[in-house]
XYZ file of C-alpha atoms in Angstrom:
778
model
C -11.850 -189.728 107.375
C -15.312 -191.346 107.921
C -16.672 -193.216 104.938
C -19.391 -191.335 103.498
C -22.435 -193.180 104.233
C -24.222 -194.689 100.746
C -27.718 -193.019 100.402
C -30.594 -195.381 99.286
C -31.514 -195.539 95.948
C -35.329 -194.355 95.151
C -35.128 -195.276 91.475
C -33.964 -197.664 89.008
C -33.085 -198.132 85.479
C -32.317 -201.052 83.161
C -29.166 -201.721 82.195
C -28.260 -201.408 78.455
C -27.829 -205.317 77.606
C -31.450 -205.734 78.986
C -33.025 -203.253 77.067
C -33.425 -205.761 74.076
C -34.852 -208.620 76.625
C -37.631 -206.072 77.739
C -38.776 -205.545 74.358
C -39.040 -209.115 73.302
C -41.085 -209.906 76.912
C -42.924 -206.808 75.717
C -43.951 -208.720 72.254
C -44.865 -211.988 74.504
C -46.920 -210.476 77.043
C -48.274 -207.246 75.997
C -48.722 -207.248 72.030
C -45.670 -205.569 71.372
C -47.204 -202.283 72.164
C -46.039 -199.974 74.997
C -50.027 -198.672 74.893
C -51.003 -202.195 76.066
C -48.587 -201.884 78.612
C -49.890 -198.889 79.786
C -53.251 -200.047 80.313
C -51.997 -203.184 82.157
C -50.199 -201.432 84.597
C -52.008 -198.267 84.991
C -48.381 -196.492 84.865
C -48.314 -193.336 82.431
C -46.911 -193.656 79.065
C -43.958 -191.504 79.903
C -42.711 -193.666 82.870
C -43.142 -196.411 80.380
C -41.063 -194.860 77.355
C -38.274 -194.060 80.185
C -38.069 -197.610 81.191
C -37.367 -198.922 77.773
C -35.057 -196.265 77.398
C -32.966 -196.927 79.955
C -33.588 -193.940 82.259
C -34.611 -193.868 85.649
C -37.813 -194.270 86.934
C -39.397 -195.296 90.621
C -38.590 -198.485 92.123
C -42.415 -199.188 92.560
C -42.752 -198.373 88.755
C -39.942 -200.801 88.162
C -41.026 -203.353 89.900
C -44.501 -203.435 88.329
C -43.463 -203.178 84.758
C -41.163 -205.988 85.372
C -43.763 -208.132 86.987
C -46.323 -207.718 84.023
C -43.473 -208.681 81.525
C -42.207 -211.386 83.756
C -38.758 -210.173 84.288
C -36.506 -210.375 87.225
C -36.453 -206.881 88.518
C -33.190 -207.349 90.439
C -31.350 -208.815 87.033
C -32.854 -206.104 84.664
C -31.513 -203.621 87.007
C -28.281 -205.070 87.254
C -28.415 -205.517 91.048
C -26.544 -208.291 92.934
C -28.208 -210.032 95.631
C -26.007 -208.284 97.896
C -27.732 -204.796 96.998
C -31.350 -205.574 97.360
C -31.694 -205.074 101.279
C -30.318 -201.484 100.417
C -33.517 -201.385 98.294
C -36.047 -203.256 100.068
C -35.583 -200.726 103.223
C -36.631 -197.795 101.181
C -39.630 -199.344 99.500
C -43.143 -198.713 100.515
C -44.334 -201.305 102.929
C -47.734 -201.846 101.350
C -49.349 -202.965 104.645
C -48.248 -199.257 106.047
C -49.308 -197.621 102.889
C -52.814 -199.221 102.616
C -53.204 -198.429 105.991
C -52.645 -194.685 105.519
C -54.515 -194.567 102.569
C -57.560 -195.831 104.542
C -56.758 -193.372 107.219
C -56.936 -190.482 105.045
C -60.224 -191.666 102.958
C -61.906 -191.830 106.232
C -60.930 -188.422 107.367
C -61.606 -186.683 104.281
C -64.910 -188.003 103.565
C -66.666 -185.440 105.114
C -64.920 -182.772 103.039
C -65.086 -184.656 100.049
C -68.761 -185.326 100.516
C -69.393 -181.737 101.220
C -67.698 -180.274 98.002
C -68.559 -183.059 95.533
C -71.935 -184.528 96.992
C -74.506 -181.829 95.967
C -75.397 -180.086 92.965
C -77.362 -176.982 91.903
C -77.626 -175.338 88.790
C -79.857 -173.020 86.832
C -83.048 -172.029 89.007
C -82.940 -174.895 91.268
C -84.327 -173.517 94.444
C -82.067 -175.541 96.430
C -78.955 -178.119 95.709
C -80.126 -181.804 95.221
C -78.009 -184.560 96.515
C -75.736 -186.093 93.611
C -76.621 -189.517 94.362
C -80.456 -188.989 93.618
C -79.866 -187.440 90.427
C -76.641 -188.381 88.567
C -76.956 -190.186 85.562
C -74.194 -192.484 84.213
C -71.957 -190.561 81.984
C -70.776 -192.186 78.333
C -67.354 -191.425 76.924
C -66.587 -191.329 73.323
C -62.656 -192.453 73.100
C -62.490 -190.532 69.590
C -63.274 -186.713 69.544
C -66.014 -185.990 66.994
C -64.277 -182.795 66.012
C -60.866 -184.823 64.836
C -62.476 -187.060 62.448
C -61.418 -186.644 59.103
C -64.851 -186.971 57.396
C -66.007 -184.252 54.613
C -69.271 -182.840 54.173
C -70.548 -185.231 52.114
C -69.562 -188.123 54.245
C -71.685 -186.579 56.876
C -74.741 -185.845 54.854
C -74.741 -189.202 52.696
C -77.448 -190.813 54.697
C -79.959 -187.822 54.678
C -81.994 -186.393 51.899
C -82.079 -182.641 52.030
C -85.019 -182.026 49.992
C -87.308 -184.259 52.247
C -85.356 -183.062 55.638
C -87.087 -183.751 58.607
C -84.917 -184.274 61.640
C -81.901 -186.159 61.733
C -80.417 -184.899 65.384
C -76.953 -183.315 64.772
C -76.052 -184.271 68.240
C -76.541 -187.904 67.779
C -72.872 -189.650 67.066
C -72.596 -192.726 65.540
C -69.007 -193.230 67.411
C -68.654 -196.097 69.914
C -69.571 -195.216 73.657
C -68.033 -196.469 76.870
C -68.902 -196.130 80.563
C -67.455 -193.209 82.040
C -65.864 -195.340 84.925
C -64.074 -197.832 82.394
C -62.390 -194.683 80.869
C -61.248 -193.570 84.148
C -59.752 -197.119 85.071
C -58.331 -197.422 81.248
C -56.423 -194.317 81.082
C -54.406 -193.074 84.453
C -53.957 -189.796 82.645
C -57.206 -188.406 81.481
C -58.457 -185.516 79.792
C -62.530 -185.003 79.733
C -63.628 -182.928 77.260
C -67.119 -181.729 76.305
C -69.589 -179.111 75.315
C -70.941 -176.511 77.993
C -73.708 -178.221 80.201
C -72.821 -181.696 79.125
C -71.704 -182.508 82.532
C -67.871 -182.338 82.953
C -67.641 -181.297 86.582
C -71.015 -183.471 87.447
C -68.756 -186.445 85.908
C -65.894 -185.435 88.080
C -67.656 -184.764 91.370
C -69.354 -188.380 90.772
C -65.885 -189.947 90.654
C -64.601 -188.136 93.752
C -67.767 -189.264 95.471
C -67.580 -193.199 94.096
C -63.772 -192.985 95.331
C -64.677 -192.098 98.772
C -67.960 -193.631 99.647
C -68.115 -196.990 99.124
C -71.737 -197.611 98.885
C -72.345 -194.446 96.368
C -73.059 -196.656 93.299
C -75.487 -198.436 95.156
C -77.808 -195.561 95.303
C -79.062 -195.693 91.527
C -79.293 -198.788 90.204
C -82.795 -198.391 88.830
C -81.665 -198.013 85.226
C -77.824 -198.978 85.318
C -76.391 -202.301 86.850
C -73.833 -201.508 89.380
C -70.461 -201.263 87.528
C -67.181 -203.182 89.177
C -65.241 -201.082 86.755
C -65.304 -198.447 89.895
C -63.827 -201.212 92.669
C -60.408 -199.895 91.813
C -61.108 -196.504 93.298
C -61.496 -197.926 96.810
C -57.820 -197.937 97.216
C -57.172 -193.853 96.042
C -57.304 -190.928 98.048
C -59.568 -188.558 95.918
C -58.784 -184.543 95.683
C -60.934 -182.294 93.918
C -59.398 -179.122 93.074
C -61.745 -176.512 91.178
C -58.831 -174.734 88.912
C -60.413 -171.810 88.902
C -60.382 -171.492 92.449
C -57.202 -172.598 92.801
C -55.621 -170.425 90.468
C -57.532 -167.328 92.236
C -56.086 -168.229 95.824
C -53.802 -165.705 97.396
C -50.042 -166.238 96.444
C -51.180 -169.065 94.049
C -49.867 -172.018 96.020
C -48.563 -175.054 94.177
C -50.888 -177.673 93.775
C -49.150 -180.247 96.597
C -49.520 -177.339 99.042
C -53.057 -177.107 97.978
C -53.461 -180.615 99.038
C -51.653 -180.173 102.119
C -53.979 -177.726 103.259
C -57.031 -179.712 102.346
C -55.479 -182.323 104.471
C -55.142 -179.680 107.007
C -58.661 -178.627 107.068
C -59.666 -182.134 107.468
C -57.411 -182.208 110.858
C -54.739 -184.585 109.635
C -51.664 -184.629 111.426
C -48.514 -184.140 109.542
C -50.381 -183.522 106.393
C -47.145 -182.542 104.140
C -45.499 -186.128 105.216
C -48.518 -187.837 104.602
C -49.608 -186.373 101.135
C -46.053 -187.160 99.932
C -46.141 -190.785 101.358
C -49.470 -191.053 99.256
C -48.296 -189.390 96.206
C -45.173 -191.261 95.819
C -46.819 -194.462 96.515
C -48.952 -193.799 93.363
C -52.280 -193.757 95.610
C -53.802 -190.505 94.808
C -56.766 -189.452 92.210
C -56.056 -186.064 91.362
C -59.232 -184.623 90.123
C -58.754 -181.110 88.210
C -62.165 -179.606 87.104
C -62.479 -176.438 84.740
C -59.032 -175.877 82.923
C -61.400 -173.730 80.518
C -62.366 -171.646 83.408
C -59.054 -170.127 84.630
C -58.915 -166.407 83.859
C -56.710 -165.620 80.997
C -53.606 -164.228 83.313
C -53.178 -167.320 85.404
C -53.961 -169.759 82.581
C -50.075 -169.925 82.006
C -49.171 -170.461 85.309
C -51.647 -173.296 86.136
C -50.878 -175.034 83.062
C -46.963 -175.388 83.693
C -47.744 -176.438 87.498
C -50.387 -179.312 86.310
C -47.246 -180.278 83.892
C -45.028 -180.345 86.811
C -46.982 -182.024 89.359
C -47.980 -184.611 86.636
C -44.471 -185.280 85.937
C -43.184 -185.471 89.140
C -46.217 -187.840 90.723
C -46.757 -189.623 87.551
C -47.737 -193.024 89.129
C -50.784 -191.386 90.388
C -54.241 -190.898 88.521
C -55.105 -187.515 87.056
C -58.379 -186.436 85.610
C -58.606 -183.019 84.120
C -61.883 -181.520 82.501
C -62.208 -178.629 79.837
C -64.609 -177.636 77.464
C -63.961 -178.184 73.754
C -61.902 -175.681 71.874
C -61.795 -173.674 74.922
C -57.866 -173.679 75.533
C -54.636 -174.358 73.986
C -52.718 -177.100 75.950
C -49.541 -179.559 75.380
C -50.176 -182.133 78.074
C -48.648 -185.065 76.058
C -49.111 -187.957 78.559
C -52.829 -187.201 78.875
C -55.573 -189.291 77.010
C -58.369 -187.072 75.583
C -61.674 -188.246 75.674
C -65.017 -186.431 74.899
C -68.429 -186.904 77.106
C -71.117 -187.960 75.003
C -74.597 -186.624 74.662
C -77.422 -188.061 76.526
C -79.230 -190.998 74.652
C -82.724 -192.119 75.471
C -82.157 -194.284 78.542
C -80.105 -191.637 80.046
C -82.740 -188.708 79.315
C -85.487 -191.144 81.185
C -83.293 -192.217 83.766
C -82.631 -188.639 84.957
C -86.131 -187.077 84.021
C -87.418 -189.941 86.295
C -84.854 -189.202 89.253
C -85.850 -185.641 88.854
C -89.294 -186.236 89.361
C -89.053 -188.814 91.930
C -87.393 -185.942 93.962
C -90.549 -183.963 93.691
C -92.800 -187.052 94.635
C -94.579 -186.594 91.067
C -93.827 -189.778 88.935
C -97.078 -189.006 86.842
C -94.960 -185.952 85.924
C -91.997 -187.879 84.978
C -94.186 -190.084 82.559
C -96.193 -187.170 81.072
C -92.463 -185.399 80.356
C -91.291 -188.795 78.610
C -94.804 -189.296 76.498
C -94.595 -185.436 75.405
C -90.961 -185.759 74.485
C -91.474 -188.312 72.540
C -93.814 -186.813 70.736
C -91.783 -184.011 69.927
C -88.378 -184.603 68.132
C -87.234 -181.041 68.438
C -87.751 -180.693 72.386
C -86.245 -184.214 72.504
C -82.890 -183.213 70.662
C -82.132 -180.649 73.450
C -82.871 -182.987 75.996
C -79.597 -184.852 74.797
C -77.860 -181.955 76.582
C -77.811 -182.097 80.412
C -78.118 -178.182 81.529
C -80.819 -178.162 78.678
C -82.319 -181.449 80.289
C -82.391 -179.462 83.333
C -83.850 -176.591 81.865
C -86.937 -178.460 80.232
C -87.589 -180.248 83.613
C -87.820 -176.575 85.353
C -90.009 -175.703 82.860
C -92.237 -179.001 82.974
C -92.035 -178.544 86.686
C -93.626 -175.226 86.522
C -96.287 -175.677 83.843
C -97.108 -179.527 83.668
C -95.970 -179.412 79.854
C -93.828 -177.931 77.262
C -94.561 -174.631 75.937
C -96.921 -174.682 73.013
C -95.119 -171.666 71.659
C -91.529 -173.325 71.238
C -89.760 -170.160 70.168
C -90.071 -168.950 73.948
C -88.422 -172.430 75.288
C -85.604 -171.931 72.561
C -85.352 -168.486 73.834
C -84.649 -169.227 76.957
C -82.375 -172.446 75.819
C -80.212 -169.957 73.981
C -80.229 -167.367 76.953
C -78.933 -170.209 79.136
C -76.214 -171.111 76.885
C -75.203 -167.787 76.017
C -74.999 -166.001 79.494
C -76.941 -167.672 82.467
C -74.683 -170.587 82.720
C -71.537 -169.028 83.051
C -72.831 -165.987 85.035
C -74.414 -168.448 87.589
C -70.979 -169.723 88.638
C -69.467 -165.984 88.341
C -67.189 -167.266 85.470
C -65.509 -164.405 83.300
C -64.369 -165.582 80.059
C -61.970 -163.864 77.397
C -64.177 -161.303 75.234
C -62.500 -160.956 71.971
C -64.714 -158.202 71.322
C -66.034 -155.892 74.288
C -68.704 -154.436 71.856
C -69.895 -158.342 70.945
C -72.575 -158.014 73.364
C -75.106 -160.825 73.891
C -77.556 -159.213 71.946
C -75.165 -158.914 68.914
C -74.081 -162.463 69.328
C -77.249 -163.363 68.635
C -77.430 -161.119 65.761
C -74.528 -162.961 64.228
C -75.748 -166.571 65.292
C -79.079 -165.690 63.167
C -77.180 -164.355 60.485
C -75.093 -167.579 60.287
C -78.298 -169.665 60.774
C -80.419 -168.102 58.030
C -77.390 -168.114 55.455
C -76.566 -171.564 56.053
C -80.042 -172.804 56.431
C -81.380 -171.033 53.691
C -78.918 -172.654 51.237
C -79.453 -176.469 52.692
C -76.454 -176.305 54.615
C -76.236 -178.221 57.876
C -72.513 -178.860 58.378
C -70.452 -175.855 57.067
C -66.635 -175.332 56.609
C -64.635 -173.461 58.826
C -63.535 -170.705 56.434
C -67.387 -170.313 55.208
C -68.248 -169.379 58.924
C -65.292 -167.012 59.556
C -66.426 -165.162 56.420
C -69.767 -164.572 57.879
C -68.410 -163.632 61.051
C -65.968 -161.267 59.557
C -68.695 -159.845 57.455
C -70.548 -158.914 60.707
C -67.761 -157.828 62.920
C -66.293 -155.645 60.433
C -68.886 -152.929 61.025
C -68.736 -153.107 64.874
C -66.637 -150.390 66.535
C -62.936 -150.682 67.513
C -63.008 -153.161 64.465
C -59.733 -154.003 62.890
C -59.389 -152.769 59.385
C -56.337 -154.719 58.422
C -57.917 -158.072 56.479
C -55.447 -160.230 57.933
C -56.115 -159.042 61.326
C -60.033 -159.208 60.610
C -59.532 -163.155 59.693
C -57.815 -163.670 62.978
C -60.051 -162.215 65.192
C -63.171 -164.184 62.882
C -61.278 -167.401 64.047
C -61.238 -166.135 67.560
C -64.898 -165.211 67.640
C -65.788 -168.791 66.007
C -63.596 -170.603 68.815
C -65.359 -168.425 71.433
C -68.803 -169.322 70.596
C -67.729 -172.822 70.373
C -66.121 -173.383 73.644
C -67.950 -170.503 75.820
C -71.377 -171.311 74.736
C -71.416 -174.590 72.500
C -73.947 -173.239 70.208
C -71.865 -173.799 67.211
C -69.514 -177.290 67.285
C -66.840 -178.512 65.379
C -68.287 -182.121 63.890
C -64.878 -183.176 61.711
C -61.633 -181.218 61.200
C -62.367 -177.846 60.042
C -66.442 -178.510 59.611
C -68.875 -176.957 61.836
C -72.708 -177.099 62.582
C -75.032 -175.830 64.962
C -74.861 -178.115 67.986
C -78.597 -178.946 67.519
C -80.425 -178.361 64.433
C -83.479 -176.954 66.666
C -81.313 -174.391 67.519
C -80.630 -173.771 63.554
C -83.902 -173.383 62.873
C -84.513 -170.918 65.969
C -81.754 -168.487 64.636
C -83.159 -168.535 61.240
C -86.661 -167.520 62.480
C -84.811 -164.920 64.368
C -83.428 -163.738 61.836
C -86.612 -163.516 59.857
C -88.726 -161.753 62.730
C -86.316 -159.526 64.224
C -84.078 -158.322 60.999
C -83.093 -154.874 61.317
C -81.994 -154.591 57.623
C -85.184 -156.216 55.843
C -88.586 -155.035 55.880
C -90.548 -157.708 57.818
C -93.089 -157.663 54.949
C -90.502 -158.661 52.309
C -88.517 -160.946 55.083
C -92.225 -162.988 55.263
C -92.525 -162.696 51.705
C -89.420 -164.368 51.184
C -90.304 -167.036 53.946
C -93.604 -168.056 52.302
C -91.762 -169.116 48.958
C -90.953 -172.367 50.951
C -93.953 -172.961 52.297
C -94.135 -176.510 50.253
C -90.997 -177.469 51.671
C -91.202 -179.746 54.700
C -87.911 -178.603 56.325
C -89.384 -175.099 56.528
C -92.167 -176.193 58.576
C -90.530 -175.636 62.098
C -88.989 -172.197 60.700
C -92.782 -170.902 60.246
C -93.999 -172.026 63.654
C -90.562 -170.298 65.389
C -91.373 -167.151 63.199
C -95.253 -167.126 64.475
C -94.125 -167.705 67.739
C -91.296 -164.462 67.899
C -93.941 -162.277 66.065
C -96.207 -159.969 68.263
C -99.104 -160.410 65.849
C -99.118 -163.066 62.855
C -101.735 -161.339 60.790
C -99.635 -160.291 58.014
C -98.020 -163.919 57.972
C -101.331 -165.667 57.854
C -102.343 -163.540 54.722
C -99.071 -164.119 52.938
C -99.224 -167.820 53.633
C -102.980 -168.059 52.523
C -102.296 -166.090 49.255
C -99.373 -168.263 48.622
C -101.374 -171.783 49.393
C -104.330 -170.756 47.226
C -102.121 -169.676 44.415
C -100.640 -173.352 44.700
C -103.650 -175.028 42.581
C -105.541 -171.857 41.472
C -104.650 -172.821 37.409
C -105.078 -176.523 37.640
C -108.833 -177.107 36.573
C -109.385 -180.600 37.854
C -108.249 -179.665 41.499
C -110.382 -176.528 41.354
C -113.225 -178.730 40.402
C -112.560 -180.953 43.275
C -112.481 -177.883 45.807
C -115.906 -176.697 44.032
C -117.557 -180.466 44.739
C -116.150 -180.104 48.353
C -118.115 -176.836 48.708
C -121.279 -178.023 47.415
C -121.230 -181.374 49.725
C -120.616 -179.190 52.578
C -123.085 -176.952 52.114
C -125.609 -180.130 51.865
C -124.327 -180.919 55.401
C -126.747 -179.572 58.194
C -124.252 -180.004 60.760
C -122.651 -177.858 64.229
C -119.305 -177.518 62.333
C -117.228 -174.959 60.847
C -117.779 -175.131 56.947
C -113.814 -175.399 56.316
C -113.847 -178.319 58.574
C -116.543 -180.120 56.767
C -114.876 -179.282 53.493
C -111.586 -180.890 54.881
C -113.528 -183.911 56.111
C -114.890 -184.769 52.612
C -111.452 -184.294 50.806
C -109.926 -186.587 53.289
C -112.615 -189.175 52.344
C -112.556 -188.950 48.660
C -108.905 -188.375 48.166
C -107.806 -190.666 51.132
C -105.900 -187.844 52.778
C -104.936 -187.063 56.179
C -107.981 -185.964 58.606
C -105.342 -183.970 60.995
C -106.461 -181.091 58.947
C -110.328 -181.264 59.814
C -109.359 -182.047 63.506
C -107.454 -179.138 63.553
C -110.141 -176.935 61.938
C -112.732 -178.524 64.304
C -111.777 -180.378 67.779
C -115.219 -181.699 67.725
C -114.753 -183.936 64.664
C -113.557 -187.105 65.428
C -112.363 -190.233 63.424
C -113.034 -192.961 65.729
C -115.958 -191.855 67.877
C -118.761 -191.865 65.420
C -121.269 -191.212 67.856
C -119.507 -187.550 68.176
C -120.125 -187.057 64.745
C -123.203 -185.788 62.832
C -125.228 -188.453 61.344
C -124.515 -187.470 57.666
C -120.948 -187.317 58.209
C -120.805 -190.674 60.061
C -122.408 -192.532 57.411
C -120.102 -191.197 54.818
C -117.281 -192.258 56.737
C -118.683 -195.667 57.783
C -119.428 -196.383 54.079
C -115.711 -195.290 53.303
C -114.503 -197.554 55.755
C -116.759 -200.634 54.794
C -115.027 -199.823 51.107
C -111.941 -201.242 52.315
C -111.551 -204.716 53.742
C -110.464 -204.758 57.125
C -110.779 -206.957 60.194
C -113.913 -205.027 61.460
C -115.857 -205.326 58.089
C -118.778 -206.968 59.514
C -119.077 -204.066 62.445
C -118.824 -201.710 59.552
C -121.522 -202.936 57.472
C -123.567 -203.003 60.877
C -122.664 -199.545 61.769
C -123.351 -198.148 58.019
C -126.929 -199.830 58.033
C -128.010 -198.992 61.032
C -126.781 -194.969 60.450
C -128.351 -195.239 56.792
C -131.810 -196.517 58.621
C -131.912 -193.532 60.967
C -131.492 -191.142 58.181
C -133.770 -192.641 55.365
C -135.631 -195.469 56.983
C -136.294 -198.312 54.319
C -135.766 -196.335 51.219
C -133.821 -197.490 47.733
C -130.600 -196.547 48.869
C -130.932 -198.962 52.388
C -132.517 -201.751 50.276
C -129.464 -201.614 47.955
C -126.887 -201.485 50.810
C -128.725 -204.370 52.534
C -128.584 -206.975 49.007
C -125.192 -206.194 48.543
C -124.252 -206.797 52.113
C -126.190 -209.898 51.988
C -124.012 -211.394 49.602
C -121.119 -211.409 52.289
C -120.588 -214.678 54.069
C -122.263 -214.840 57.702
C -119.878 -214.074 60.459
C -118.832 -217.186 62.275
C -115.625 -218.291 64.045
C -113.815 -218.881 60.347
C -115.299 -215.441 59.461
C -112.188 -213.325 58.878
C -110.462 -216.561 56.914
C -113.884 -216.292 54.724
C -114.182 -212.875 53.695
C -110.743 -212.577 52.716
C -111.466 -215.406 50.494
C -114.656 -213.743 48.963
C -112.979 -210.560 48.608
C -110.366 -212.443 46.564
C -112.768 -213.393 44.009
C -115.540 -210.911 44.202
C -113.751 -207.665 45.654
C -113.390 -205.708 42.579
C -117.042 -205.822 41.526
C -118.510 -205.415 45.041
C -116.467 -202.329 45.754
C -117.638 -201.094 42.240
C -121.356 -201.635 43.089
C -120.892 -199.960 46.493
C -118.879 -197.078 45.392
C -121.799 -196.380 42.603
C -124.435 -196.312 45.276
C -122.047 -194.084 47.479
C -121.772 -191.612 44.643
C -125.607 -191.725 43.872
C -126.989 -191.182 46.848
C -123.969 -189.794 48.809
C -122.241 -187.969 46.401
C -118.942 -189.554 47.552
C -116.116 -191.442 46.624
C -115.729 -190.211 42.890
C -113.084 -191.249 40.924
C -111.558 -188.164 40.018
C -108.966 -189.911 37.638
C -105.890 -187.605 38.621
C -102.660 -188.408 37.114
C -99.367 -188.526 39.441
C -98.507 -184.837 38.880
C -102.065 -183.746 40.183
C -102.261 -185.961 42.918
C -98.628 -184.561 44.349
C -99.892 -181.071 43.935
C -102.943 -181.821 45.757
C -100.837 -183.367 48.301
C -98.539 -180.412 48.835
C -101.643 -178.341 48.817
C -103.007 -180.171 51.612
C -99.992 -180.113 53.939
C -99.617 -176.802 53.206
C -103.265 -176.242 54.581
C -102.316 -178.008 57.474
C -99.341 -175.850 58.049
C -101.314 -172.859 57.885
C -103.979 -174.431 60.205
C -101.751 -174.885 63.084
C -100.305 -171.597 63.108
C -104.193 -170.286 62.864
C -105.047 -172.327 65.861
C -102.053 -172.159 67.992
C -103.406 -170.546 71.446
C -99.936 -168.947 72.010
C -99.740 -166.900 68.680
C -101.938 -163.610 68.647
C -104.239 -163.064 65.580
C -106.768 -160.151 65.237
C -110.480 -161.529 65.202
C -111.402 -160.036 61.909
C -108.304 -162.023 60.447
C -109.012 -165.324 61.943
C -112.677 -165.198 61.054
C -111.727 -164.493 57.483
C -109.105 -167.029 57.495
C -111.001 -169.888 58.495
C -114.085 -169.137 56.357
C -111.883 -168.977 53.210
C -109.788 -171.759 53.658
C -110.264 -174.635 50.652
C -112.187 -172.820 48.731
C -111.798 -172.751 44.805
C -110.388 -169.255 43.225
C -113.423 -168.228 41.914
C -114.828 -168.178 45.503
C -111.994 -166.299 47.349
């Protein structure tokens, strides 16, 4: 009987007596952690655990681990020198594998470039090259929604009453470069919100891997990162999981790779694919786990797990929306794509308009963005940033009616993004249409914003959802089932649209505060349950609260006609100081002073101008009432107003005091000639040091010793001859109340003068003429 031929070994295992020796080496060379060994070797955690448990692992992985631990691999496997030739015969020949990898890389490059080299989203008229627009991605190694912060900790740095805009999208977690994360973790699960750029990032990895000079195409704002050099030794394969799952007969991943090789005219594709996989030289990019249909999901997940287990020495990257799916991928490290920061936004915008050969628009875009924190907040999401670029490209600026812009942004997230890519996601309720989702989000936004809640507990939102969906057709009557469905709807809104996001375990917020404000305004303007006048009366109760300002603008932008809103705002504003005698006296003075001025400006603008001078308030209100008024260009002002402005500026010590004095005397002579007022001014000003090279130092010293008296003399002249700069002797409470009144009028004026808000002529004229009037003249 012939002796059976011994089969060559394809795996090795550590002998029991050497396990302790390996553990000691781990302490010496890898800080005693298998995690560090995983990072050092690039070998999956599962394989490393098998090694230390004495289970078989591939020969190549066995040798690599021993090399890092500085152990003799033959000794650790209990092999005698006589057995090594048998092992070495089946070990991959590195030169042969290197040659095969380069051969395959060259063959599949056109295929990868075709599949991954371009991008086209939203209303782009044509695809654009990835390298011309791509912006480096940053990665959060800690998933934001899994932190254990509570609401108090999330809000501790903010003053709710003086709330302005703190950008909920800004995470304080440490960020790392995307390529660094790819190098660091051989099995990577990349999570992210809708539109954050997961697919684009995966395509970038594929192109970076296959095209050696790709990174050099966009070095303007980002230095070339050597982290990507290791990709040159791998063969990338890009697999859109939705398309993979829907292929006829649902092939296995290996078959899909073989078919891709065949399309690239590679001979013996199965043999070569297996050779590369068995050598750990493939980069498997699995895109869009969340996009797989419900009926295909279990099968796809099972196939991914089995393929990863069988070829665990290769590198895997999977992308998935946050909260979209339940999965059990034990050996994958989860990371999250971070929102864009200022530098990334600037890079993207610059590249966008560079393609259009319009760099001036790029500069204008960034300038306008810096002046609008709410639109800037949306720009942290790459998809919405693309929308902003498209809008700006068409109009040359952002819409003055921001409600229209936010409406298009929410439409993009609620329906357009998935529909453009023909993705159909599971519907919890068929009756929960896009319109009803908007109504539901409006309800949640209003109730939370009204209650000063920017972060809210999961149960709070599920309760809101349950109250809404319980009235929909086919809604369950069973309380427990309704709770389960409410939880599912919340997850659906988070995963499918990204409008609600988990900020910490069990704590949610809107993805952008701007959207919470928008949906709050939508609830006020479009509520079918409450008459519009009641909704608007409730709104104007918040007119003195800074955090409601944007809601006023957005509500106005959503209304077909804002006559009623303006009337209610005016009524509320006038009532703020109607019973304050001292403040009413100031308004009466402003009326009298404005009537003494024969200038071609609106009376309300002149009243605002003199209130600004006498009470040191912001000039914004008078400018918005009459754009011909100017704070700096005195020649554009009526002489009387210009004189009063110069006198007020002279009253304060400044680096241009001698110019202020010269201008004041010049204007005063133009009006009065050489009367007592002008003579008194000259006598007062002649006491000042003469201008010379040390004038600034001298004038400061002079004011320190004589300033109070001279200021008082000048003030008395201004009161006597110009009826300005009175000492109204307001207490702090009165000052604060008038500041509140002033800010409310600014808000009112901005709504009144917005060209995109429709107002009847009669109401506009009435509102303008009665601004800043005392109660007895209304």
